[in-house]
Coordinates of C-alpha atoms and ligand atoms in Angstrom, one line a residue:
M1 CA -187.9 30.0 31.8
L2 CA -185.8 29.5 34.7
S3 CA -183.4 26.7 35.2
L4 CA -180.5 25.6 37.5
T5 CA -177.0 25.2 36.2
K6 CA -174.3 22.6 37.7
S7 CA -172.8 25.4 39.7
G8 CA -176.1 26.2 41.3
E9 CA -176.9 29.4 39.4
I10 CA -180.5 30.2 38.5
V11 CA -180.5 31.0 34.8
M12 CA -183.3 32.5 32.7
T13 CA -182.6 30.5 29.6
G14 CA -183.7 30.3 25.9
S15 CA -186.5 32.6 25.5
I16 CA -184.9 36.1 25.7
D17 CA -183.7 37.7 22.5
V18 CA -182.6 41.1 23.9
L19 CA -181.7 42.2 27.4
V20 CA -182.0 45.8 28.0
V21 CA -180.3 47.4 31.1
G22 CA -182.2 50.4 32.3
A23 CA -185.8 51.5 32.2
G24 CA -185.6 55.2 31.7
F25 CA -186.8 56.7 28.4
A26 CA -184.2 54.6 26.4
G27 CA -185.0 51.2 28.0
M28 CA -188.8 52.1 27.8
Y29 CA -188.7 52.7 24.1
A30 CA -186.3 49.7 23.5
V31 CA -188.8 47.5 25.1
H32 CA -191.7 48.9 22.9
R33 CA -189.6 48.8 19.7
F34 CA -188.1 45.3 20.2
R35 CA -191.4 43.8 21.1
N36 CA -193.1 45.3 18.0
L37 CA -190.3 43.6 16.0
G38 CA -191.3 40.4 17.3
L39 CA -188.3 40.0 19.6
N40 CA -188.5 38.7 23.1
V41 CA -187.2 41.5 25.3
K42 CA -186.5 41.9 29.0
A43 CA -185.4 45.0 30.8
L44 CA -183.6 45.1 34.1
E45 CA -183.9 48.2 36.3
A46 CA -182.1 49.1 39.5
G47 CA -184.9 51.4 40.7
D48 CA -188.3 50.2 41.7
D49 CA -190.1 51.7 38.7
I50 CA -189.6 53.3 35.2
G51 CA -188.3 56.8 34.6
G52 CA -184.4 56.9 34.9
T53 CA -183.0 60.3 35.1
W54 CA -186.7 61.6 35.9
Y55 CA -187.1 59.0 38.6
W56 CA -183.9 59.7 40.4
N57 CA -183.7 63.5 40.1
R58 CA -186.5 64.7 42.2
Y59 CA -184.9 67.5 43.9
P60 CA -186.9 70.7 44.5
G61 CA -186.6 72.8 41.3
A62 CA -185.7 69.9 38.9
R63 CA -186.8 70.7 35.4
C64 CA -186.0 70.0 31.8
D65 CA -184.0 72.5 29.7
V66 CA -185.7 71.3 26.4
P67 CA -189.3 72.6 25.6
S68 CA -191.8 70.1 26.7
L69 CA -193.4 69.7 23.3
E70 CA -190.0 68.8 21.7
Y71 CA -189.0 66.6 24.7
S72 CA -191.5 63.9 23.8
F73 CA -191.5 60.8 21.7
G74 CA -192.5 60.8 18.2
F75 CA -193.2 57.1 17.6
S76 CA -196.8 57.1 18.3
P77 CA -199.2 59.6 16.8
E78 CA -201.8 58.6 19.2
L79 CA -199.5 59.5 22.2
E80 CA -198.8 62.8 20.7
Q81 CA -202.5 63.5 20.3
E82 CA -203.5 62.5 23.8
W83 CA -200.8 64.0 26.1
D84 CA -201.2 67.5 27.6
W85 CA -198.2 69.5 28.9
P86 CA -198.9 72.0 31.5
E87 CA -195.8 74.1 31.1
V88 CA -193.6 75.2 28.2
F89 CA -190.6 73.8 30.0
S90 CA -191.7 70.7 32.2
A91 CA -191.0 70.1 35.9
Q92 CA -189.6 66.7 36.9
A93 CA -193.0 65.6 38.2
D94 CA -194.7 66.1 34.9
I95 CA -192.0 64.3 32.8
L96 CA -192.2 61.4 35.2
R97 CA -196.0 61.5 34.7
Y98 CA -195.5 61.4 31.0
A99 CA -193.1 58.4 31.4
N100 CA -195.8 56.5 33.6
H101 CA -198.4 57.3 31.1
I102 CA -196.1 55.7 28.3
A103 CA -195.4 52.6 30.5
D104 CA -199.1 52.1 31.3
R105 CA -200.4 52.8 27.7
F106 CA -198.0 50.4 26.1
D107 CA -198.0 48.0 28.9
L108 CA -194.2 48.1 29.1
R109 CA -193.8 46.9 32.7
R110 CA -194.7 43.4 31.7
N111 CA -191.3 43.2 30.0
M112 CA -189.3 44.8 32.9
Q113 CA -187.9 43.6 36.2
F114 CA -187.3 46.2 38.8
D115 CA -185.1 46.3 41.9
T116 CA -182.5 44.6 39.8
R117 CA -179.0 46.2 39.5
V118 CA -176.9 44.5 37.0
A119 CA -173.4 43.7 38.6
S120 CA -171.8 42.2 35.5
V121 CA -172.2 41.8 31.8
E122 CA -170.1 39.0 30.2
W123 CA -169.9 37.7 26.7
Q124 CA -169.9 33.9 26.4
D125 CA -167.5 33.0 23.6
D126 CA -168.8 29.5 23.4
T127 CA -172.7 30.2 23.2
L128 CA -172.5 33.6 21.7
Q129 CA -174.7 35.1 24.4
W130 CA -174.5 37.8 26.9
K131 CA -174.7 36.7 30.5
L132 CA -175.9 39.3 33.0
T133 CA -175.7 38.8 36.6
S134 CA -177.6 41.0 39.1
E135 CA -176.3 42.1 42.5
A136 CA -178.5 39.5 44.0
G137 CA -176.9 36.8 41.8
E138 CA -179.8 36.3 39.4
V139 CA -178.4 35.3 36.0
F140 CA -179.9 36.3 32.5
E141 CA -178.8 35.3 29.1
A142 CA -179.6 36.6 25.6
P143 CA -177.8 37.0 22.3
Y144 CA -178.2 40.8 22.3
C145 CA -177.6 43.2 25.1
V146 CA -178.6 47.0 24.9
M147 CA -177.1 49.3 27.6
A148 CA -179.8 51.9 28.2
T149 CA -178.1 53.1 31.3
G150 CA -178.2 56.8 30.7
C151 CA -175.5 59.6 30.3
L152 CA -175.9 61.2 33.7
S153 CA -177.0 58.2 36.0
V154 CA -174.1 57.7 38.4
P155 CA -174.1 60.5 40.9
I156 CA -170.8 61.3 42.4
K157 CA -169.8 62.8 45.8
P158 CA -166.4 64.3 46.3
E159 CA -164.2 62.8 49.0
I160 CA -164.1 65.4 51.7
A161 CA -162.4 64.8 55.1
G162 CA -165.0 63.9 57.7
A163 CA -168.0 63.4 55.5
A164 CA -169.2 60.3 57.2
S165 CA -169.3 61.9 60.6
F166 CA -172.0 64.3 59.6
R167 CA -175.0 63.5 61.8
G168 CA -177.6 65.5 59.9
E169 CA -179.6 64.5 56.9
V170 CA -177.5 63.9 53.6
Y171 CA -179.0 64.0 50.2
H172 CA -177.7 64.0 46.6
T173 CA -179.7 65.8 43.9
G174 CA -179.2 62.8 41.6
S175 CA -180.7 60.3 43.9
W176 CA -183.3 62.4 45.7
P177 CA -185.7 60.4 47.9
K178 CA -189.2 59.4 46.6
E179 CA -190.6 60.5 50.1
P180 CA -191.1 64.2 50.8
V181 CA -188.1 65.9 52.4
N182 CA -189.3 68.4 55.0
L183 CA -186.7 71.4 55.1
E184 CA -189.0 73.8 57.0
G185 CA -187.0 75.8 59.5
K186 CA -183.8 73.8 58.9
R187 CA -180.3 74.9 58.3
V188 CA -179.5 73.6 54.8
G189 CA -176.1 73.5 53.2
I190 CA -175.6 72.7 49.5
I191 CA -172.3 72.0 47.7
G192 CA -172.3 72.4 44.0
T193 CA -173.6 75.1 41.6
G194 CA -173.9 73.3 38.2
S195 CA -177.5 72.8 36.6
S196 CA -178.8 70.8 39.6
G197 CA -177.5 73.2 42.2
V198 CA -178.7 76.3 40.3
Q199 CA -182.2 74.8 39.9
A200 CA -182.4 73.7 43.5
I201 CA -181.0 76.7 45.3
P202 CA -184.0 79.0 44.8
E203 CA -186.4 76.3 45.9
L204 CA -184.2 75.3 48.8
A205 CA -184.1 78.9 49.9
R206 CA -187.9 79.1 49.9
Q207 CA -188.3 75.9 51.8
S208 CA -185.6 76.0 54.4
G209 CA -184.8 78.2 57.5
H210 CA -181.4 79.2 56.2
L211 CA -179.5 78.1 53.1
T212 CA -175.8 78.1 52.9
V213 CA -174.3 77.7 49.3
F214 CA -170.8 76.3 49.0
Q215 CA -169.7 77.4 45.6
R216 CA -166.4 76.4 44.1
T217 CA -166.9 77.5 40.4
P218 CA -169.4 80.2 39.6
V219 CA -171.8 79.3 36.8
Y220 CA -173.1 81.2 33.7
T221 CA -176.9 80.8 33.9
I222 CA -179.7 82.3 32.0
P223 CA -183.4 82.7 33.0
A224 CA -185.6 79.8 31.9
N225 CA -188.8 80.3 30.0
R226 CA -191.5 79.8 32.7
K227 CA -194.7 80.2 30.7
R228 CA -197.7 78.1 31.2
M229 CA -198.6 76.0 28.1
R230 CA -201.5 77.6 26.1
D231 CA -204.1 75.3 24.7
A232 CA -203.8 76.9 21.4
V233 CA -200.1 76.3 21.1
Q234 CA -200.5 72.7 22.2
Q235 CA -203.2 72.3 19.6
E236 CA -201.1 73.8 16.8
F237 CA -198.2 71.3 17.7
R238 CA -200.7 68.5 17.5
E239 CA -201.8 69.5 14.1
H240 CA -198.1 69.8 12.9
Y241 CA -196.4 66.9 14.7
R242 CA -195.3 65.1 11.4
E243 CA -193.7 68.3 10.2
I244 CA -192.0 68.9 13.6
R245 CA -190.6 65.5 13.8
A246 CA -189.1 65.9 10.3
L247 CA -187.6 69.2 11.4
Q248 CA -186.0 67.7 14.5
Q249 CA -184.2 65.2 12.2
V250 CA -182.4 68.0 10.4
N251 CA -181.6 70.2 13.4
A252 CA -178.2 70.0 15.0
G253 CA -179.6 69.6 18.5
G254 CA -182.7 67.5 17.5
V255 CA -185.1 70.4 18.1
S256 CA -187.7 71.5 15.5
N257 CA -187.8 75.2 16.7
F258 CA -191.3 75.1 15.3
R259 CA -193.0 78.3 15.9
P260 CA -196.8 78.1 16.1
R261 CA -198.1 80.4 13.3
K262 CA -201.8 80.9 14.4
S263 CA -201.7 80.9 18.1
V264 CA -198.6 83.0 18.8
R265 CA -199.3 86.6 19.2
R266 CA -197.1 88.9 17.2
T267 CA -195.3 90.4 20.1
E268 CA -194.0 87.0 21.2
E269 CA -192.0 86.8 17.9
A270 CA -188.4 87.2 18.8
P271 CA -186.6 89.8 16.6
R272 CA -183.9 88.3 14.4
V273 CA -180.4 88.9 15.6
P274 CA -177.2 88.9 13.5
T275 CA -175.2 85.9 13.7
R276 CA -172.0 87.6 14.9
L277 CA -171.7 89.5 18.1
L278 CA -168.6 91.2 16.8
D279 CA -170.7 92.7 13.9
L280 CA -172.6 94.8 16.5
T281 CA -171.6 98.1 18.0
P282 CA -171.5 98.5 21.9
E283 CA -174.8 100.2 21.8
Q284 CA -176.5 97.6 19.7
R285 CA -175.2 94.9 22.0
Q286 CA -176.9 96.6 24.9
Q287 CA -180.0 97.1 23.0
V288 CA -180.1 93.3 22.2
L289 CA -179.4 92.4 25.8
Q290 CA -182.2 94.8 27.2
A291 CA -184.8 93.5 24.6
Q292 CA -183.9 89.8 24.9
G293 CA -182.1 89.1 28.2
L294 CA -178.8 87.1 28.7
G295 CA -180.0 84.3 26.6
A296 CA -179.4 86.4 23.6
L297 CA -175.8 86.1 24.0
L298 CA -175.8 82.4 23.1
A299 CA -177.6 83.1 19.9
F300 CA -174.4 84.6 18.4
R301 CA -172.5 82.0 16.5
D302 CA -169.1 83.6 17.1
V303 CA -169.5 83.5 20.8
N304 CA -168.9 79.7 20.6
T305 CA -166.1 79.9 18.1
H306 CA -164.2 83.0 18.5
P307 CA -162.3 84.0 21.6
E308 CA -162.7 87.7 21.2
A309 CA -166.5 87.5 20.7
N310 CA -166.6 85.1 23.6
E311 CA -164.8 87.6 25.8
V312 CA -167.1 90.4 24.7
A313 CA -170.1 88.1 25.7
N314 CA -168.5 87.3 29.1
T315 CA -168.1 90.9 29.9
L316 CA -171.7 91.7 28.9
Y317 CA -172.8 88.8 31.0
R318 CA -170.9 90.0 34.1
E319 CA -172.1 93.6 33.8
T320 CA -175.7 92.4 33.6
V321 CA -175.2 90.1 36.7
R322 CA -173.5 92.9 38.8
R323 CA -176.7 95.0 38.3
M324 CA -178.9 92.1 39.7
I325 CA -177.2 91.5 43.0
K326 CA -177.4 94.0 45.9
D327 CA -174.2 93.2 47.6
P328 CA -171.1 93.9 45.4
A329 CA -168.8 91.4 47.1
T330 CA -171.5 88.6 46.5
A331 CA -171.9 89.7 43.0
E332 CA -168.1 89.4 42.3
R333 CA -168.2 85.9 43.9
L334 CA -171.0 84.8 41.6
L335 CA -169.4 85.8 38.5
P336 CA -167.5 83.3 36.3
K337 CA -164.1 84.7 35.4
T338 CA -161.8 81.6 34.8
Y339 CA -163.6 80.2 31.6
G340 CA -166.0 81.3 29.0
L341 CA -169.6 81.1 28.0
G342 CA -170.3 77.9 26.0
C343 CA -167.6 75.7 27.7
K344 CA -170.0 73.9 30.0
R345 CA -173.6 72.7 29.6
Q346 CA -175.7 75.8 29.5
V347 CA -177.5 76.2 32.7
L348 CA -181.1 77.6 32.9
D349 CA -182.6 79.1 36.2
R350 CA -185.5 80.5 37.9
D351 CA -184.7 83.4 40.1
Y352 CA -181.1 82.1 40.8
Y353 CA -179.3 85.4 41.1
E354 CA -182.3 87.0 43.0
T355 CA -181.9 84.3 45.6
F356 CA -178.7 85.8 46.7
N357 CA -180.4 89.0 47.8
R358 CA -182.2 87.2 50.5
D359 CA -181.2 87.6 54.0
D360 CA -181.7 83.9 54.7
V361 CA -179.1 82.8 52.0
T362 CA -175.3 82.9 52.5
L363 CA -172.8 82.3 49.7
I364 CA -169.4 80.8 50.6
D365 CA -166.6 81.1 47.9
L366 CA -164.7 77.8 48.4
V367 CA -161.7 79.3 46.3
E368 CA -161.3 82.0 49.0
T369 CA -162.0 79.7 51.8
P370 CA -161.9 75.9 50.9
I371 CA -163.7 73.2 53.0
D372 CA -161.3 72.0 55.5
Q373 CA -163.6 69.3 56.9
I374 CA -167.1 68.1 57.3
T375 CA -167.8 67.7 61.0
D376 CA -170.6 65.9 62.9
T377 CA -172.6 69.1 62.9
G378 CA -171.8 70.9 59.7
V379 CA -169.2 72.2 57.4
R380 CA -165.7 73.7 58.5
T381 CA -164.1 76.0 55.9
T382 CA -160.5 77.4 56.4
S383 CA -162.2 80.4 57.9
E384 CA -165.4 79.4 59.7
R385 CA -167.8 76.8 60.8
Y386 CA -171.3 76.4 59.4
E387 CA -173.7 74.4 61.6
L388 CA -176.3 72.5 59.5
D389 CA -179.2 70.1 59.8
V390 CA -179.2 69.0 56.2
L391 CA -176.2 68.6 53.7
I392 CA -177.0 68.4 50.0
Y393 CA -174.7 67.3 47.3
A394 CA -175.3 68.7 43.9
T395 CA -171.9 67.5 42.8
G396 CA -172.8 65.9 39.6
F397 CA -172.3 62.6 37.8
D398 CA -169.6 60.3 36.4
A399 CA -171.1 61.3 33.0
M400 CA -171.4 59.1 29.8
T401 CA -169.0 56.3 30.7
G402 CA -169.8 55.9 34.4
A403 CA -172.8 53.6 34.2
L404 CA -171.2 51.5 31.4
L405 CA -167.9 50.9 33.3
R406 CA -169.8 50.2 36.6
A407 CA -171.7 47.4 34.9
N408 CA -168.4 45.4 34.7
I409 CA -168.6 44.6 31.1
R410 CA -166.3 41.9 29.6
G411 CA -166.3 41.1 25.9
R412 CA -164.6 38.5 23.7
D413 CA -161.7 36.6 25.5
G414 CA -162.8 38.2 28.8
V415 CA -161.5 41.6 27.9
E416 CA -162.8 44.3 30.2
L417 CA -164.4 47.5 28.9
K418 CA -162.4 49.2 31.7
Q419 CA -159.2 48.0 30.0
K420 CA -160.4 49.1 26.4
W421 CA -161.3 52.5 27.7
A422 CA -158.3 53.1 30.0
D423 CA -157.4 56.0 28.0
G424 CA -161.0 57.2 27.3
P425 CA -163.9 55.9 25.5
V426 CA -163.4 54.2 22.1
A427 CA -166.6 53.2 20.3
Y428 CA -168.1 53.5 16.9
L429 CA -170.9 56.0 16.5
G430 CA -171.5 55.7 20.2
L431 CA -173.4 52.6 19.4
Q432 CA -170.9 49.6 19.6
M433 CA -167.3 48.7 20.7
S434 CA -165.1 46.3 18.8
G435 CA -164.4 43.1 20.8
F436 CA -168.1 43.4 22.4
P437 CA -170.2 41.7 19.7
N438 CA -174.0 42.3 19.9
L439 CA -173.6 44.8 22.7
F440 CA -175.2 48.1 21.9
T441 CA -175.1 51.4 23.8
V442 CA -178.0 53.9 23.7
T443 CA -176.6 57.4 23.3
G444 CA -173.1 56.2 24.0
P445 CA -169.9 58.3 23.9
G446 CA -169.2 59.5 20.5
S447 CA -172.8 60.0 19.6
P448 CA -174.6 63.4 20.0
S449 CA -176.3 62.2 23.2
V450 CA -176.3 65.1 25.6
L451 CA -175.8 67.7 23.0
C452 CA -179.2 66.6 21.3
N453 CA -182.7 66.5 22.4
M454 CA -182.4 63.2 24.3
L455 CA -185.7 61.7 23.2
V456 CA -184.8 62.3 19.6
A457 CA -181.4 60.7 20.0
I458 CA -182.9 57.8 21.9
E459 CA -185.4 57.0 19.3
Q460 CA -182.9 57.2 16.4
H461 CA -180.5 54.8 18.4
V462 CA -183.1 52.4 19.4
N463 CA -184.6 52.2 15.8
W464 CA -181.0 51.7 14.4
I465 CA -180.3 48.8 16.9
G466 CA -183.7 47.3 16.2
D467 CA -183.0 47.4 12.5
C468 CA -179.6 46.0 13.0
V469 CA -180.9 43.0 15.0
T470 CA -183.6 42.4 12.5
H471 CA -180.9 42.4 9.7
L472 CA -178.8 39.9 11.4
Q473 CA -181.7 37.6 12.0
A474 CA -182.9 38.0 8.3
T475 CA -179.4 37.2 7.0
N476 CA -178.7 34.3 9.4
Q477 CA -175.7 36.1 10.9
R478 CA -175.2 36.0 14.7
T479 CA -172.8 38.6 15.6
I480 CA -172.0 42.3 14.8
E481 CA -169.3 44.6 16.1
P482 CA -167.4 47.5 14.6
L483 CA -164.0 47.0 12.8
P484 CA -161.3 48.4 14.9
G485 CA -160.4 50.8 12.0
S486 CA -164.0 52.3 11.9
E487 CA -163.9 52.9 15.7
Q488 CA -160.4 54.5 15.4
S489 CA -161.4 56.9 12.5
W490 CA -164.8 57.8 14.2
I491 CA -162.9 58.8 17.4
E492 CA -160.6 60.9 15.4
H493 CA -163.4 62.6 13.7
V494 CA -165.3 63.2 17.1
N495 CA -162.1 64.9 18.4
S496 CA -161.4 66.9 15.3
V497 CA -165.0 68.5 15.2
A498 CA -164.7 69.4 19.0
D499 CA -161.3 71.0 18.5
G500 CA -161.5 74.7 18.4
T501 CA -164.9 74.9 20.0
M502 CA -165.4 76.5 23.4
Y503 CA -166.1 73.1 24.9
T504 CA -162.5 72.1 24.4
A505 CA -160.8 75.4 25.3
P506 CA -157.8 75.1 27.6
T507 CA -159.5 77.1 30.3
C508 CA -162.5 74.8 30.2
N509 CA -163.2 72.0 32.6
S510 CA -166.5 70.3 32.2
W511 CA -168.1 66.9 32.7
Y512 CA -168.1 66.6 28.8
L513 CA -164.4 66.3 29.1
G514 CA -164.5 64.1 32.2
A515 CA -162.8 66.7 34.1
N516 CA -165.1 66.4 37.2
V517 CA -164.0 62.8 38.1
P518 CA -160.5 62.5 39.6
G519 CA -158.3 60.4 37.3
K520 CA -160.8 60.3 34.4
P521 CA -159.1 60.8 31.0
R522 CA -159.7 64.2 29.5
I523 CA -161.6 63.3 26.4
F524 CA -164.5 65.3 24.8
M525 CA -167.1 62.5 24.9
P526 CA -170.2 63.6 23.0
Y527 CA -170.3 64.2 19.1
V528 CA -170.5 67.9 18.4
G529 CA -170.8 67.5 14.7
G530 CA -174.7 67.7 14.8
F531 CA -177.5 65.2 14.8
P532 CA -178.2 65.2 11.1
R533 CA -174.6 64.6 10.0
Y534 CA -174.4 61.8 12.7
R535 CA -177.8 60.3 11.7
E536 CA -176.9 60.1 8.1
R537 CA -173.6 58.3 9.0
C538 CA -175.6 55.7 10.9
E539 CA -178.1 55.4 8.0
M540 CA -175.3 54.9 5.6
E541 CA -174.0 52.0 7.5
A542 CA -177.4 50.4 7.6
S543 CA -178.3 50.9 4.0
N544 CA -174.9 49.6 2.7
G545 CA -175.0 46.4 4.7
Y546 CA -172.8 47.6 7.7
P547 CA -169.4 48.2 6.0
G548 CA -167.8 49.5 9.1
F549 CA -168.6 46.5 11.0
R550 CA -167.7 42.8 11.2
V551 CA -170.9 40.8 10.7
A552 CA -170.4 37.0 11.1
K553 CA -171.6 33.7 12.2
D554 CA -169.3 33.6 15.2
Ligands
N01_601 O1 -173.4 68.6 38.0 P1 -172.2 69.5 37.5 P2 -175.0 68.9 37.9 N1 -166.3 70.9 46.3 O2 -171.1 68.5 37.3 C1 -169.3 71.2 42.2 C2 -177.8 67.7 33.6 N2 -178.9 68.4 34.2 O3 -175.8 67.8 38.6 O4 -167.3 73.1 38.8 C3 -167.1 71.8 45.9 O5 -172.6 70.3 36.3 C4 -168.8 71.5 40.9 O6 -167.9 72.6 41.0 P3 -166.7 72.7 40.0 C5 -177.0 68.8 32.7 O7 -176.7 68.2 31.5 C6 -179.9 68.9 33.4 O8 -175.3 70.1 38.3 O9 -166.1 71.2 39.8 N3 -167.9 71.7 44.8 C7 -170.2 72.1 40.2 O10 -170.4 73.3 40.7 C8 -176.0 69.1 33.6 O11 -174.8 69.8 33.0 C9 -180.8 69.6 34.1 O12 -165.7 73.6 40.6 C10 -167.7 70.7 44.1 C11 -171.2 71.1 40.8 O13 -170.5 70.4 42.0 C12 -175.6 67.8 34.2 O14 -176.9 67.2 34.5 C13 -180.8 69.7 35.4 C14 -166.9 69.5 44.5 C15 -171.3 69.9 39.9 O15 -171.9 70.4 38.7 C16 -174.9 67.8 35.6 O16 -175.3 68.7 36.3 C17 -179.8 69.2 36.2 C18 -166.2 69.8 45.6 N4 -165.3 68.8 46.1 C19 -178.9 68.5 35.6 N5 -167.1 68.6 43.6 C20 -181.8 70.3 33.2 O17 -182.0 71.4 33.3 C21 -168.0 69.0 42.6 N6 -168.4 70.2 43.0 C22 -182.3 69.3 32.2

């Protein structure tokens, strides 16, 4: 119901129990789940349709790095049985098709409002409601608010002198247009060689006239599985989904690793590797690499924990890449040498290194020759000018906290989340912040989030939030928020499990640490202790009546 306040605001009143911000997979499942719990839910989405990450990241080559059959929802056995995945690892278009199928099948759009970017989220101390105001000035109120705003949803562009003067086409991989982009015959430049850049570069090289890659930090990347999905494999998954979902719950990354038994040929079985690289002789290491490729290096546990093993793996990696690149100088530029395997999010590629053997691709090392300026016609480095028709930024995201801080959230007594998080995110279980009652974050900082299969993490979070709201209603309580002590001890635990891993090595700079955003506090944001341990902690809270939280009537 809409009504007009004294100050002239249009307010949707009364009827909404839960406001959800975002209509990616998290927002979609939240709408479905809360509706099934009998709650009146409304999702507000900035884009003009569902899909979140998979709506915005339409750049050529965009794909998922989790197997399609695992990167799917488990809440509906019917959905599991009816959906067909064409490839073992899905392309963006297929994942968006899956998201659309879910939205249609469960009629989710009727509880969603699109083209509505939330500009502020404010707690009303007097009414115990969250008040959300859109950029267009529309106001929504509800007792509960769920931020389903994604971990990688705020694309960032570096500040480079002259950037605004460029007269060609400009794109960011993280907000790629819906309309087709024609690159045929064009001189294309791309800045950034993280996951997005590495996925896009081979495709851009195929589509454009000439591609210039501006690389600041070389990347460790391993070849992606590019198999078509076999009907027999899909069928076997369908027969075992309940077992697979149970296995996901006890796996650190939320992946079942289910190996089809009937439909996989013997030759496809990977030979077992020892868990420590340092236990292998140099000859055995070469044999493993030859048999299984670069990805095998990541299977050794000590590569992630032992600096010596990590350095052995880095050396093996570099030797392999040197053999793949025709021009030795280009090969040296492409080799990561300043940090180790496992520090950043592992990148998967299709033909990345091979692309640099093409005559129509040029690699510019920005450490040797930094960008001096972007001009009206291209990019000027300290040594040369590169004339371009198209400039693409693959420069990443203000990860994990960016979307939450951008929403201008104010809690009790008007305290800003920006203020609370000035030295880094402080939250309990990545679900709630003290001083911000009834505000929930899906896959927030301090939860496994980006280190877990996102769909598994999303379902677990949304189910927990749904149960929590149901508990409050059943017990006639009106608010829940973490106790400051629970929050503090959880953050200490999150930090302690990350210490000593490659993620936090002194040579490591990644978006996990906020290192890609100037001025962002250096804190390791996701929970590295594994999904099962985390899930059990959440379950313990719920089954013991939320001892780590303040549950109250005010
Ligand atoms: O972003 P990134 P991304 N001048 O931050 C460079 C997920 N994802 O969009 O390292 C020059 O990793 C920067 O260089 P440097 C996945 O979780 C998943 O690629 O800062 N270069 C780096 O090379 C991933 O980890 C998939 O020196 C500049 C790049 O831009 C996350 O999204 C696919 C620069 C940014 O890399 C983010 O990946 C795609 C400057 N001023 C994304 N500023 C899947 O496969 C930045 N760079 C599922």
